[in-house]
Coordinates of C-alpha atoms in Angstrom, one line a residue:
Chain A
M513 CA 0.0 0.0 0.0
R514 CA 1.5 3.3 -1.1
N515 CA 0.7 6.7 -2.5
D516 CA 1.6 7.2 -6.2
T517 CA 1.2 9.7 -9.0
A518 CA -0.2 7.5 -11.7
L519 CA -0.2 8.4 -15.4
I520 CA -3.4 8.0 -17.3
T521 CA -2.5 6.2 -20.5
E522 CA -6.1 5.7 -21.8
Q523 CA -9.6 6.6 -20.8
V524 CA -12.6 5.4 -22.9
L525 CA -16.4 5.1 -22.6
I526 CA -17.2 1.4 -23.0
A527 CA -21.0 1.5 -22.2
P528 CA -23.4 4.2 -21.1
D529 CA -21.8 5.9 -18.1
I530 CA -19.2 3.2 -17.8
M531 CA -15.6 4.2 -18.2
R532 CA -12.4 2.2 -18.6
M533 CA -9.3 3.9 -17.4
E534 CA -5.7 2.6 -17.9
L535 CA -3.1 3.7 -15.5
E536 CA 0.7 3.4 -15.4
T537 CA 1.6 2.9 -11.7
E538 CA 4.0 0.9 -9.6
I539 CA 1.0 0.0 -7.4
A540 CA 0.2 -2.6 -10.0
A541 CA 3.1 -4.8 -8.8
D542 CA 1.4 -5.4 -5.5
T543 CA -2.2 -5.6 -6.6
S544 CA -4.3 -8.7 -6.5
C545 CA -7.8 -9.5 -7.8
G546 CA -10.7 -7.9 -6.0
Q547 CA -8.6 -5.2 -4.4
F548 CA -9.2 -1.5 -4.9
I549 CA -7.4 1.8 -5.0
Q550 CA -8.4 5.2 -3.7
I551 CA -8.3 8.1 -6.2
L552 CA -8.0 11.7 -5.3
V553 CA -10.2 13.4 -7.8
P554 CA -9.0 17.0 -8.3
G555 CA -11.2 19.4 -6.3
Y556 CA -12.7 16.8 -4.0
F557 CA -12.0 16.1 -0.4
L558 CA -12.5 12.4 0.0
R559 CA -10.9 9.8 -2.2
R560 CA -13.0 7.6 -4.5
P561 CA -12.6 3.9 -3.9
I562 CA -12.5 2.2 -7.3
S563 CA -11.9 -1.6 -7.8
V564 CA -9.1 -2.8 -10.0
S565 CA -10.5 -4.6 -13.1
Q566 CA -7.2 -5.9 -14.5
V567 CA -3.5 -5.9 -13.5
R568 CA -2.0 -5.7 -16.9
D569 CA 1.6 -6.1 -15.7
N570 CA 3.8 -4.8 -12.9
C571 CA 3.2 -1.2 -13.8
H572 CA -0.2 -1.0 -15.5
L573 CA -3.7 -1.2 -13.9
S574 CA -7.0 -1.1 -15.6
L575 CA -10.1 0.3 -13.9
I576 CA -13.7 0.2 -14.9
Y577 CA -16.1 2.5 -13.1
R578 CA -19.5 4.0 -13.4
V579 CA -20.1 7.8 -13.5
V580 CA -22.5 8.1 -10.6
G581 CA -21.9 11.6 -9.3
D582 CA -19.9 14.8 -9.5
G583 CA -16.6 13.2 -8.5
T584 CA -16.7 10.4 -10.9
R585 CA -17.8 12.8 -13.6
V586 CA -14.7 14.9 -13.1
L587 CA -12.7 11.7 -13.1
S588 CA -14.2 10.6 -16.4
Q589 CA -13.2 13.9 -18.0
L590 CA -9.5 13.4 -17.4
K591 CA -7.5 12.6 -20.5
A592 CA -4.6 10.3 -21.4
G593 CA -1.4 12.0 -20.4
E594 CA -2.8 13.5 -17.2
K595 CA -1.6 12.5 -13.8
L596 CA -3.7 11.1 -10.9
D597 CA -3.0 10.8 -7.2
I598 CA -3.8 7.2 -6.2
F599 CA -3.4 5.2 -3.0
G600 CA -3.4 1.4 -2.8
P601 CA -3.7 -1.4 -3.3
L602 CA -6.3 -1.6 -0.5
G603 CA -8.4 -4.3 1.1
H604 CA -8.6 -8.1 0.8
G605 CA -9.7 -9.3 -2.6
F606 CA -10.9 -12.6 -4.0
P607 CA -8.8 -15.7 -3.2
V608 CA -7.4 -17.6 -6.2
I609 CA -8.4 -21.2 -5.5
D610 CA -7.4 -24.5 -7.0
E611 CA -10.8 -25.3 -8.7
D612 CA -13.2 -24.2 -11.3
V613 CA -15.3 -21.2 -10.3
V614 CA -18.4 -19.3 -11.3
L615 CA -18.1 -15.6 -11.2
I616 CA -21.3 -13.5 -10.9
G617 CA -21.4 -9.8 -11.5
G618 CA -24.1 -7.2 -11.7
G619 CA -23.5 -4.0 -13.6
V620 CA -20.6 -2.0 -12.2
G621 CA -19.9 -5.0 -9.8
I622 CA -18.4 -6.8 -12.7
P623 CA -14.9 -5.1 -13.0
P624 CA -13.1 -6.9 -10.1
L625 CA -14.2 -10.2 -11.5
I626 CA -12.2 -9.8 -14.7
E627 CA -8.8 -10.0 -12.9
T628 CA -10.3 -12.8 -10.8
A629 CA -11.2 -14.7 -13.9
K630 CA -7.8 -14.2 -15.4
R631 CA -5.9 -15.6 -12.4
H632 CA -8.1 -18.7 -12.2
I633 CA -7.9 -19.3 -15.9
S634 CA -4.1 -18.9 -16.0
S635 CA -3.9 -21.6 -13.3
G636 CA -5.8 -24.0 -15.5
H637 CA -9.3 -23.7 -14.2
H638 CA -12.6 -23.2 -16.0
V639 CA -14.3 -20.0 -15.3
T640 CA -18.0 -19.3 -15.9
A641 CA -18.9 -15.7 -15.7
V642 CA -22.5 -14.7 -15.3
L643 CA -23.0 -11.1 -16.0
G644 CA -26.2 -9.2 -15.3
F645 CA -27.3 -5.9 -17.0
A646 CA -30.5 -3.9 -17.4
S647 CA -30.5 -4.3 -21.2
E648 CA -28.3 -5.2 -24.2
S649 CA -27.1 -1.6 -24.6
Q650 CA -25.6 -1.6 -21.1
I651 CA -23.4 -4.7 -21.7
F652 CA -19.6 -4.4 -21.1
A653 CA -16.8 -6.7 -20.1
K654 CA -18.2 -9.6 -22.2
E655 CA -15.5 -9.5 -24.9
E656 CA -12.8 -8.8 -22.3
L657 CA -13.8 -11.9 -20.4
E658 CA -14.2 -14.0 -23.5
S659 CA -10.7 -13.0 -24.7
L660 CA -9.4 -14.4 -21.4
N661 CA -11.2 -17.7 -22.3
A662 CA -13.9 -17.4 -19.7
E663 CA -17.3 -18.8 -20.6
V664 CA -19.7 -15.8 -20.5
I665 CA -23.4 -16.0 -19.8
I666 CA -25.4 -12.9 -20.1
A667 CA -28.6 -12.0 -18.3
T668 CA -30.6 -8.9 -19.0
L669 CA -33.6 -7.7 -17.1
D670 CA -35.6 -6.8 -20.2
G671 CA -34.5 -10.0 -22.1
S672 CA -32.9 -8.1 -24.9
C673 CA -29.8 -10.3 -24.7
G674 CA -29.2 -13.7 -23.1
A675 CA -31.4 -15.0 -20.3
K676 CA -34.3 -12.8 -19.4
G677 CA -34.2 -11.8 -15.8
T678 CA -31.5 -11.6 -13.1
V679 CA -28.1 -13.4 -12.9
I680 CA -29.8 -16.0 -10.7
D681 CA -32.4 -16.7 -13.4
A682 CA -29.4 -17.2 -15.7
V683 CA -27.7 -19.5 -13.2
H684 CA -30.9 -21.6 -13.1
A685 CA -31.3 -21.6 -16.9
H686 CA -27.8 -22.9 -17.3
D687 CA -28.0 -25.5 -14.5
I688 CA -25.0 -24.1 -12.7
A689 CA -24.5 -26.4 -9.7
K690 CA -24.9 -24.8 -6.3
E691 CA -21.9 -26.7 -5.1
T692 CA -19.6 -24.7 -7.4
T693 CA -17.5 -22.0 -5.6
V694 CA -19.0 -18.7 -6.4
M695 CA -17.3 -15.2 -6.4
A696 CA -19.7 -12.3 -6.8
C697 CA -19.9 -8.6 -6.8
G698 CA -22.9 -6.4 -7.5
P699 CA -26.0 -4.9 -5.9
L700 CA -27.1 -6.0 -2.4
G701 CA -30.1 -7.9 -3.7
M702 CA -28.0 -9.8 -6.1
L703 CA -25.5 -10.7 -3.4
K704 CA -28.3 -11.9 -1.1
A705 CA -29.7 -14.1 -3.9
V706 CA -26.2 -15.5 -4.7
S707 CA -25.5 -16.2 -1.0
A708 CA -28.9 -18.0 -0.7
Y709 CA -28.3 -20.2 -3.8
F710 CA -24.6 -21.2 -3.6
E711 CA -23.3 -23.4 -0.8
H712 CA -20.0 -21.6 -0.6
G713 CA -18.1 -18.7 -2.1
Y714 CA -17.1 -15.1 -1.7
I715 CA -18.9 -11.8 -2.1
S716 CA -17.4 -8.3 -2.6
L717 CA -19.2 -5.4 -0.8
E718 CA -19.5 -1.7 -1.5
E719 CA -19.9 1.0 1.1
R720 CA -19.2 4.8 1.4
M721 CA -15.7 5.1 2.7
A722 CA -13.4 7.7 4.2
C723 CA -9.9 6.5 5.1
G724 CA -9.9 3.3 3.1
I725 CA -7.4 1.6 5.5
G726 CA -9.6 0.6 8.4
A727 CA -9.0 3.5 10.8
C728 CA -12.2 5.6 10.7
M729 CA -14.9 2.9 11.1
G730 CA -16.9 4.6 8.3
C731 CA -17.7 1.5 6.3
V732 CA -18.7 -1.3 8.7
V733 CA -20.7 -4.5 8.2
K734 CA -21.8 -6.9 11.0
T735 CA -20.9 -10.5 11.4
P736 CA -23.7 -13.0 12.4
E737 CA -22.2 -12.9 15.9
G738 CA -22.7 -9.1 16.0
D739 CA -19.0 -8.2 15.6
T740 CA -17.9 -5.4 13.3
M741 CA -15.9 -5.9 10.1
R742 CA -14.5 -3.0 8.0
V743 CA -15.4 -3.2 4.3
C744 CA -12.3 -1.4 3.3
K745 CA -9.8 -3.3 5.4
D746 CA -11.3 -6.7 6.4
G747 CA -13.1 -6.8 3.0
P748 CA -14.3 -5.7 0.5
V749 CA -14.4 -9.5 -0.2
F750 CA -15.9 -11.7 2.5
E751 CA -16.7 -15.4 2.6
I752 CA -20.5 -16.0 2.2
G753 CA -22.1 -16.3 5.6
K754 CA -19.4 -14.3 7.5
V755 CA -21.2 -11.0 7.2
V756 CA -24.9 -10.0 7.5
L757 CA -26.2 -8.5 4.3
Chain B
M852 CA 14.0 25.4 14.1
D853 CA 12.5 24.6 17.4
L854 CA 9.3 22.7 16.9
R855 CA 8.9 21.6 20.5
V856 CA 5.8 22.4 22.5
D857 CA 5.5 21.8 26.3
L858 CA 1.9 21.6 27.5
P859 CA 0.4 20.1 30.7
G860 CA 1.4 16.4 30.6
L861 CA 2.5 16.6 26.9
H862 CA 6.1 17.1 25.8
L863 CA 5.5 17.4 22.1
K864 CA 8.5 17.1 19.7
N865 CA 6.4 19.0 17.2
P866 CA 2.8 20.5 17.4
V867 CA 1.1 18.0 15.1
I868 CA -1.3 15.5 16.6
P869 CA -3.7 13.3 14.6
A870 CA -7.2 14.0 15.9
S871 CA -9.4 11.5 17.7
G872 CA -11.6 9.4 15.5
C873 CA -9.6 10.0 12.3
F874 CA -6.6 7.8 13.3
G875 CA -8.0 4.8 15.2
Y876 CA -5.3 3.7 17.6
G877 CA -2.6 4.2 15.0
R878 CA -2.3 0.6 13.8
E879 CA -3.3 1.3 10.2
F880 CA -1.2 4.4 9.8
A881 CA 1.8 2.6 11.4
E882 CA 1.8 0.5 8.2
L883 CA 2.4 3.8 6.3
Y884 CA 5.0 5.7 8.4
D885 CA 6.8 5.7 11.8
L886 CA 4.3 7.1 14.3
S887 CA 7.2 8.4 16.4
L888 CA 7.4 11.2 13.9
L889 CA 4.2 12.6 15.4
G890 CA 4.0 15.1 18.2
G891 CA 1.3 13.1 19.7
I892 CA -1.8 11.0 18.9
A893 CA -5.3 11.6 20.1
I894 CA -6.7 8.1 20.1
K895 CA -10.2 7.1 19.3
S896 CA -12.9 7.8 22.0
A897 CA -13.1 5.3 24.8
T898 CA -16.5 4.6 26.5
P899 CA -17.1 2.4 29.5
K900 CA -18.7 -0.4 27.5
E901 CA -18.3 -1.4 23.8
R902 CA -20.4 0.7 21.5
I903 CA -21.5 -0.6 18.1
G904 CA -22.0 2.8 16.6
N905 CA -24.5 4.0 14.0
P906 CA -25.9 2.3 10.9
V907 CA -24.3 2.9 7.5
P908 CA -24.0 5.1 5.5
R909 CA -21.8 6.9 8.1
I910 CA -19.9 9.1 5.7
A911 CA -20.8 11.7 3.1
E912 CA -18.7 14.1 1.1
T913 CA -19.5 17.9 1.3
P914 CA -17.9 20.9 -0.5
G915 CA -14.5 21.3 1.1
G916 CA -15.0 18.5 3.6
M917 CA -17.1 15.7 4.8
L918 CA -19.9 14.6 7.3
N919 CA -19.4 11.6 9.6
A920 CA -21.8 9.9 12.0
I921 CA -19.7 6.9 13.2
G922 CA -21.4 7.0 16.6
L923 CA -18.4 6.5 18.9
Q924 CA -17.9 2.9 17.9
N925 CA -15.2 1.4 20.1
H926 CA -14.5 -1.8 22.0
G927 CA -14.8 -0.2 25.4
V928 CA -12.2 1.0 27.8
D929 CA -11.1 -2.4 29.2
Y930 CA -10.3 -3.7 25.7
I931 CA -8.4 -0.5 24.9
V932 CA -6.4 -0.6 28.1
E933 CA -5.6 -4.3 27.5
K934 CA -4.9 -4.4 23.8
E935 CA -4.3 -0.9 22.3
L936 CA -2.4 1.1 24.9
P937 CA 0.4 -1.5 25.4
W938 CA 0.8 -1.7 21.6
L939 CA 1.2 2.1 21.5
A940 CA 4.0 2.0 24.1
Q941 CA 6.5 1.2 21.3
F942 CA 6.2 4.7 19.9
D943 CA 8.0 7.8 21.0
T944 CA 5.0 10.1 20.8
E945 CA 2.6 11.5 23.4
I946 CA -0.7 9.6 23.7
I947 CA -3.9 11.6 24.5
A948 CA -6.8 9.4 25.5
N949 CA -10.1 10.8 24.2
V950 CA -12.9 10.0 26.7
A951 CA -16.6 9.9 25.9
G952 CA -19.8 8.9 27.7
A953 CA -23.5 9.2 28.0
T954 CA -23.3 10.3 31.7
E955 CA -20.8 12.2 33.8
E956 CA -20.1 8.9 35.6
D957 CA -19.1 7.3 32.3
Y958 CA -16.2 9.8 32.0
V959 CA -15.1 9.1 35.5
E960 CA -15.2 5.3 35.0
V961 CA -13.1 5.5 31.8
I962 CA -10.5 7.8 33.4
R963 CA -10.1 5.6 36.5
K964 CA -9.5 2.6 34.3
M965 CA -6.9 4.4 32.2
N966 CA -5.1 6.1 35.0
A967 CA -2.7 3.2 35.6
S968 CA -1.5 3.2 32.0
P969 CA 1.9 5.0 31.6
V970 CA 1.2 5.3 27.9
V971 CA -1.6 7.8 28.4
K972 CA -0.1 11.3 29.0
A973 CA -3.4 13.3 29.2
Y974 CA -7.1 13.0 28.7
E975 CA -9.3 14.8 26.2
L976 CA -12.9 14.9 27.2
N977 CA -15.3 14.6 24.3
I978 CA -18.3 16.5 25.7
S979 CA -20.1 16.8 22.4
C980 CA -22.0 13.5 22.7
P981 CA -25.7 13.5 23.7
N982 CA -26.1 13.0 27.5
V983 CA -28.8 10.6 28.6
K984 CA -29.2 12.1 32.1
H985 CA -29.8 15.6 30.8
G986 CA -32.4 14.9 28.2
G987 CA -30.0 14.0 25.5
I988 CA -28.3 17.5 25.2
G989 CA -24.6 17.6 25.0
L990 CA -22.7 18.4 28.1
G991 CA -20.6 20.7 26.0
T992 CA -23.5 23.0 25.2
D993 CA -24.2 24.1 28.8
P994 CA -21.6 25.9 30.8
K995 CA -22.8 24.4 34.1
L996 CA -22.8 20.8 32.8
A997 CA -19.5 21.3 31.0
A998 CA -18.0 22.6 34.2
Q999 CA -19.5 19.7 36.2
V1000 CA -18.1 16.9 34.0
T1001 CA -14.7 18.7 34.0
R1002 CA -14.6 18.9 37.8
M1003 CA -15.6 15.2 38.1
A1004 CA -13.0 14.2 35.5
K1005 CA -10.3 16.2 37.3
E1006 CA -11.1 14.6 40.6
A1007 CA -10.8 11.1 39.1
S1008 CA -7.8 11.8 37.0
E1009 CA -4.1 11.4 37.8
K1010 CA -3.2 13.1 34.5
P1011 CA -3.9 16.5 33.0
V1012 CA -7.4 16.9 31.5
Y1013 CA -8.1 18.7 28.3
V1014 CA -11.7 19.5 27.3
K1015 CA -12.6 19.2 23.6
L1016 CA -15.3 21.8 22.9
T1017 CA -18.2 21.6 20.6
P1018 CA -18.7 24.5 18.2
N1019 CA -22.5 23.9 18.2
V1020 CA -23.1 26.6 20.8
T1021 CA -24.1 30.2 20.9
N1022 CA -21.1 31.3 23.0
I1023 CA -18.1 29.1 23.0
V1024 CA -16.1 31.5 25.1
E1025 CA -18.6 31.1 28.0
I1026 CA -18.2 27.3 27.9
A1027 CA -14.4 27.6 27.7
K1028 CA -14.3 29.9 30.7
A1029 CA -16.6 27.6 32.7
V1030 CA -14.3 24.5 32.1
E1031 CA -11.2 26.6 32.8
E1032 CA -12.7 27.6 36.2
A1033 CA -13.6 23.9 36.8
G1034 CA -9.9 23.0 36.5
A1035 CA -9.4 22.0 32.9
D1036 CA -5.7 21.9 32.1
G1037 CA -6.2 22.8 28.5
L1038 CA -8.8 23.1 25.7
V1039 CA -9.0 21.2 22.3
M1040 CA -11.2 23.1 19.8
I1041 CA -13.2 22.6 17.8
N1042 CA -15.1 19.3 17.4
T1043 CA -17.2 18.9 14.3
L1044 CA -20.1 21.2 13.3
L1045 CA -23.5 19.6 13.1
G1046 CA -24.5 19.2 9.5
M1047 CA -26.7 17.3 7.1
R1048 CA -27.0 16.3 3.4
I1049 CA -30.1 15.1 1.6
D1050 CA -30.1 12.8 -1.5
L1051 CA -32.0 14.6 -4.3
K1052 CA -33.3 11.3 -5.8
T1053 CA -34.8 9.9 -2.6
A1054 CA -35.4 13.1 -0.7
K1055 CA -33.9 11.2 2.3
P1056 CA -30.8 12.1 4.4
V1057 CA -27.6 10.7 3.0
L1058 CA -26.4 9.6 6.4
A1059 CA -28.4 6.8 8.1
N1060 CA -28.1 8.9 11.3
T1061 CA -29.8 11.9 9.5
T1062 CA -27.2 14.4 10.8
G1063 CA -23.4 14.2 11.2
G1064 CA -20.4 16.1 12.1
L1065 CA -18.9 18.4 9.4
S1066 CA -15.1 18.6 9.2
G1067 CA -12.5 19.5 6.6
P1068 CA -11.2 22.8 5.2
A1069 CA -14.8 24.1 5.1
V1070 CA -14.8 24.5 8.9
K1071 CA -11.3 26.0 9.3
P1072 CA -12.4 29.7 9.5
V1073 CA -14.9 28.8 12.2
A1074 CA -12.3 27.0 14.1
V1075 CA -9.7 29.8 13.8
R1076 CA -12.3 32.3 14.9
M1077 CA -13.3 30.3 17.9
V1078 CA -9.7 29.6 19.0
Y1079 CA -8.9 33.3 18.6
Q1080 CA -11.9 34.5 20.7
T1081 CA -11.3 31.8 23.3
A1082 CA -7.5 32.5 23.5
K1083 CA -8.2 36.1 24.4
A1084 CA -10.4 35.0 27.3
V1085 CA -8.7 32.1 29.0
N1086 CA -5.2 31.4 30.5
I1087 CA -5.0 27.7 29.7
P1088 CA -3.4 26.3 26.5
I1089 CA -5.5 25.5 23.4
I1090 CA -4.9 22.7 21.0
G1091 CA -6.5 24.0 17.7
V1092 CA -8.3 21.6 15.3
G1093 CA -10.5 22.1 12.3
G1094 CA -9.7 21.8 8.6
I1095 CA -5.9 21.8 8.8
M1096 CA -4.4 20.6 5.5
N1097 CA -0.9 22.0 5.5
A1098 CA 1.8 23.9 7.5
E1099 CA 0.4 27.3 6.6
D1100 CA -2.9 26.2 8.3
V1101 CA -0.9 25.2 11.4
L1102 CA 0.7 28.7 11.5
E1103 CA -2.8 30.3 11.2
F1104 CA -4.0 28.4 14.2
L1105 CA -0.8 29.2 16.2
Y1106 CA -1.4 32.9 15.4
A1107 CA -4.9 32.6 16.7
G1108 CA -3.7 31.3 20.0
A1109 CA -3.2 27.6 19.6
S1110 CA -0.1 26.0 21.2
A1111 CA -0.4 22.8 19.1
V1112 CA -2.8 21.4 16.6
E1113 CA -4.8 18.3 15.8
V1114 CA -5.2 17.1 12.2
G1115 CA -8.4 15.2 11.6
S1116 CA -10.2 14.3 8.3
A1117 CA -7.2 15.5 6.3
N1118 CA -5.8 12.1 7.1
F1119 CA -8.4 10.6 4.8
H1120 CA -7.6 13.1 2.0
D1121 CA -3.9 12.2 2.2
P1122 CA -2.9 9.4 4.6
Y1123 CA 0.7 10.8 4.8
I1124 CA -0.5 14.4 5.6
C1125 CA 0.8 14.5 9.2
P1126 CA 4.4 13.7 8.4
K1127 CA 4.2 16.0 5.4
I1128 CA 3.0 18.9 7.5
I1129 CA 5.8 18.2 10.1
E1130 CA 8.4 18.2 7.4
D1131 CA 7.2 21.4 5.9
L1132 CA 6.5 23.4 9.1
P1133 CA 10.1 24.6 9.6
R1134 CA 10.1 26.1 6.1
V1135 CA 6.8 27.9 6.7
L1136 CA 7.9 29.2 10.2
E1137 CA 11.1 30.5 8.8
K1138 CA 9.4 32.1 5.8
Y1139 CA 7.4 34.2 8.2
G1140 CA 10.3 35.0 10.5
Y1141 CA 10.0 32.6 13.4
Q1142 CA 12.7 30.4 15.1
S1143 CA 10.2 28.3 17.0
V1144 CA 6.6 27.2 17.2
K1145 CA 6.3 29.0 20.6
E1146 CA 7.2 32.4 19.1
A1147 CA 4.3 32.1 16.7
T1148 CA 1.7 31.1 19.2
G1149 CA -0.8 33.9 19.9
R1150 CA 0.9 36.3 17.5
S1151 CA -2.5 37.7 16.4
L1152 CA -3.6 38.3 20.0
L1153 CA -0.9 40.9 20.6

């Protein structure tokens, strides 16, 4: 974990309100799948936590994020060649396990699954990625995952592409066994459904954060025993059943 | 350049102290830099029993700052004495224990339990929290109640007691004078300003707690004003806090009458901000013609 001035090498719109930003930074060398970095957006006080979608090599990171407010809008307007103050890598990401896995992502929850897919595939495992979107026009990351040799299954709420309905509808439609280890990131409702269906696996949570390193207790989640975990430091990835959604 | 500051119980090698609640017990920041660089550390509030804090969201950004409503989440004084204070002993920095409670007796209980720790050099009473015995109003908003909790804390304490004042009052000088008279060894000011943000899509408050404490550069002029007014009226030292982002801000607080400063939410903006300020402070003091921190303190009061 360190502070670095990263160079933006590319920034492109890949779907409505979805940006992909490529950064040149030494932080890449220490970054694992499912971890995040904090970005100081010029003119804003708190850093924006953004998950890492791919570690390209020891000095290049790829981020995919959604423009949700003023801060991310300013971030999206930065151009290749500009510098960015970043801090990371932060948090505990997805484990890389010695078996085939199913990755489930909803919308802007998909990015951390891309590096997770890459690491499992490169260690010889089959990766099924179930991606949920509102409609066909919103789809991103499909080609990126396919180019990594993941099997991609699409679900759209309006049925305009792939299975009609949620990612869980797609899981049923494709008879994905509940015994498979799942790794998921997406909206709370999706994470609850994934946790209810699969017997074991990991989920990545999102919360408003301040420090990003576990000091301020701003982004907490409860365990079934009533203890507190910090999303930024103990997570963002937790084993299913270890936190109350 | 002489950065040293001597205050009741606190022999600070420099005037920069991370503020309570923004730094935990230092464990996370110790992964980033040597905590012995710091003048001191105001550790997270201790209450008699564990507190689970408020629901999330607890954090919201604001122009020039942020709102927080953590809710004094902590493991309780016994855990802090057993696990956190011994760990902090390894650092050459002055530890200030922030004490909070829902009744005056809570403050006394926490202080009694921490008295035996050689790590704690002074207490800082957080009197901004709602008090259950007095209809939920903060002890810090009433001069009589503020004086009473200060007196009780002083009687229980074997170390100097600083009182951290809330700015959410009509006349902070009146509160400051009341706690000085009650025996406070020093003041820490200011705590956060009560604020609120509303989500335009849902028309609901952004924070689950509805309201929260505003901090960051936006509050700095309020803090400087309050330190200035108070420094003119009291004879005990003031530790200034509120929106400090750099060494120039430190000098501004020194001018207003602060002897040292606490740096709070700026630690979230830049986790290395405290050592950066300490490194830059000699340059800024020299630029404005000072050979020491002490020389600059109260300059604007002359």
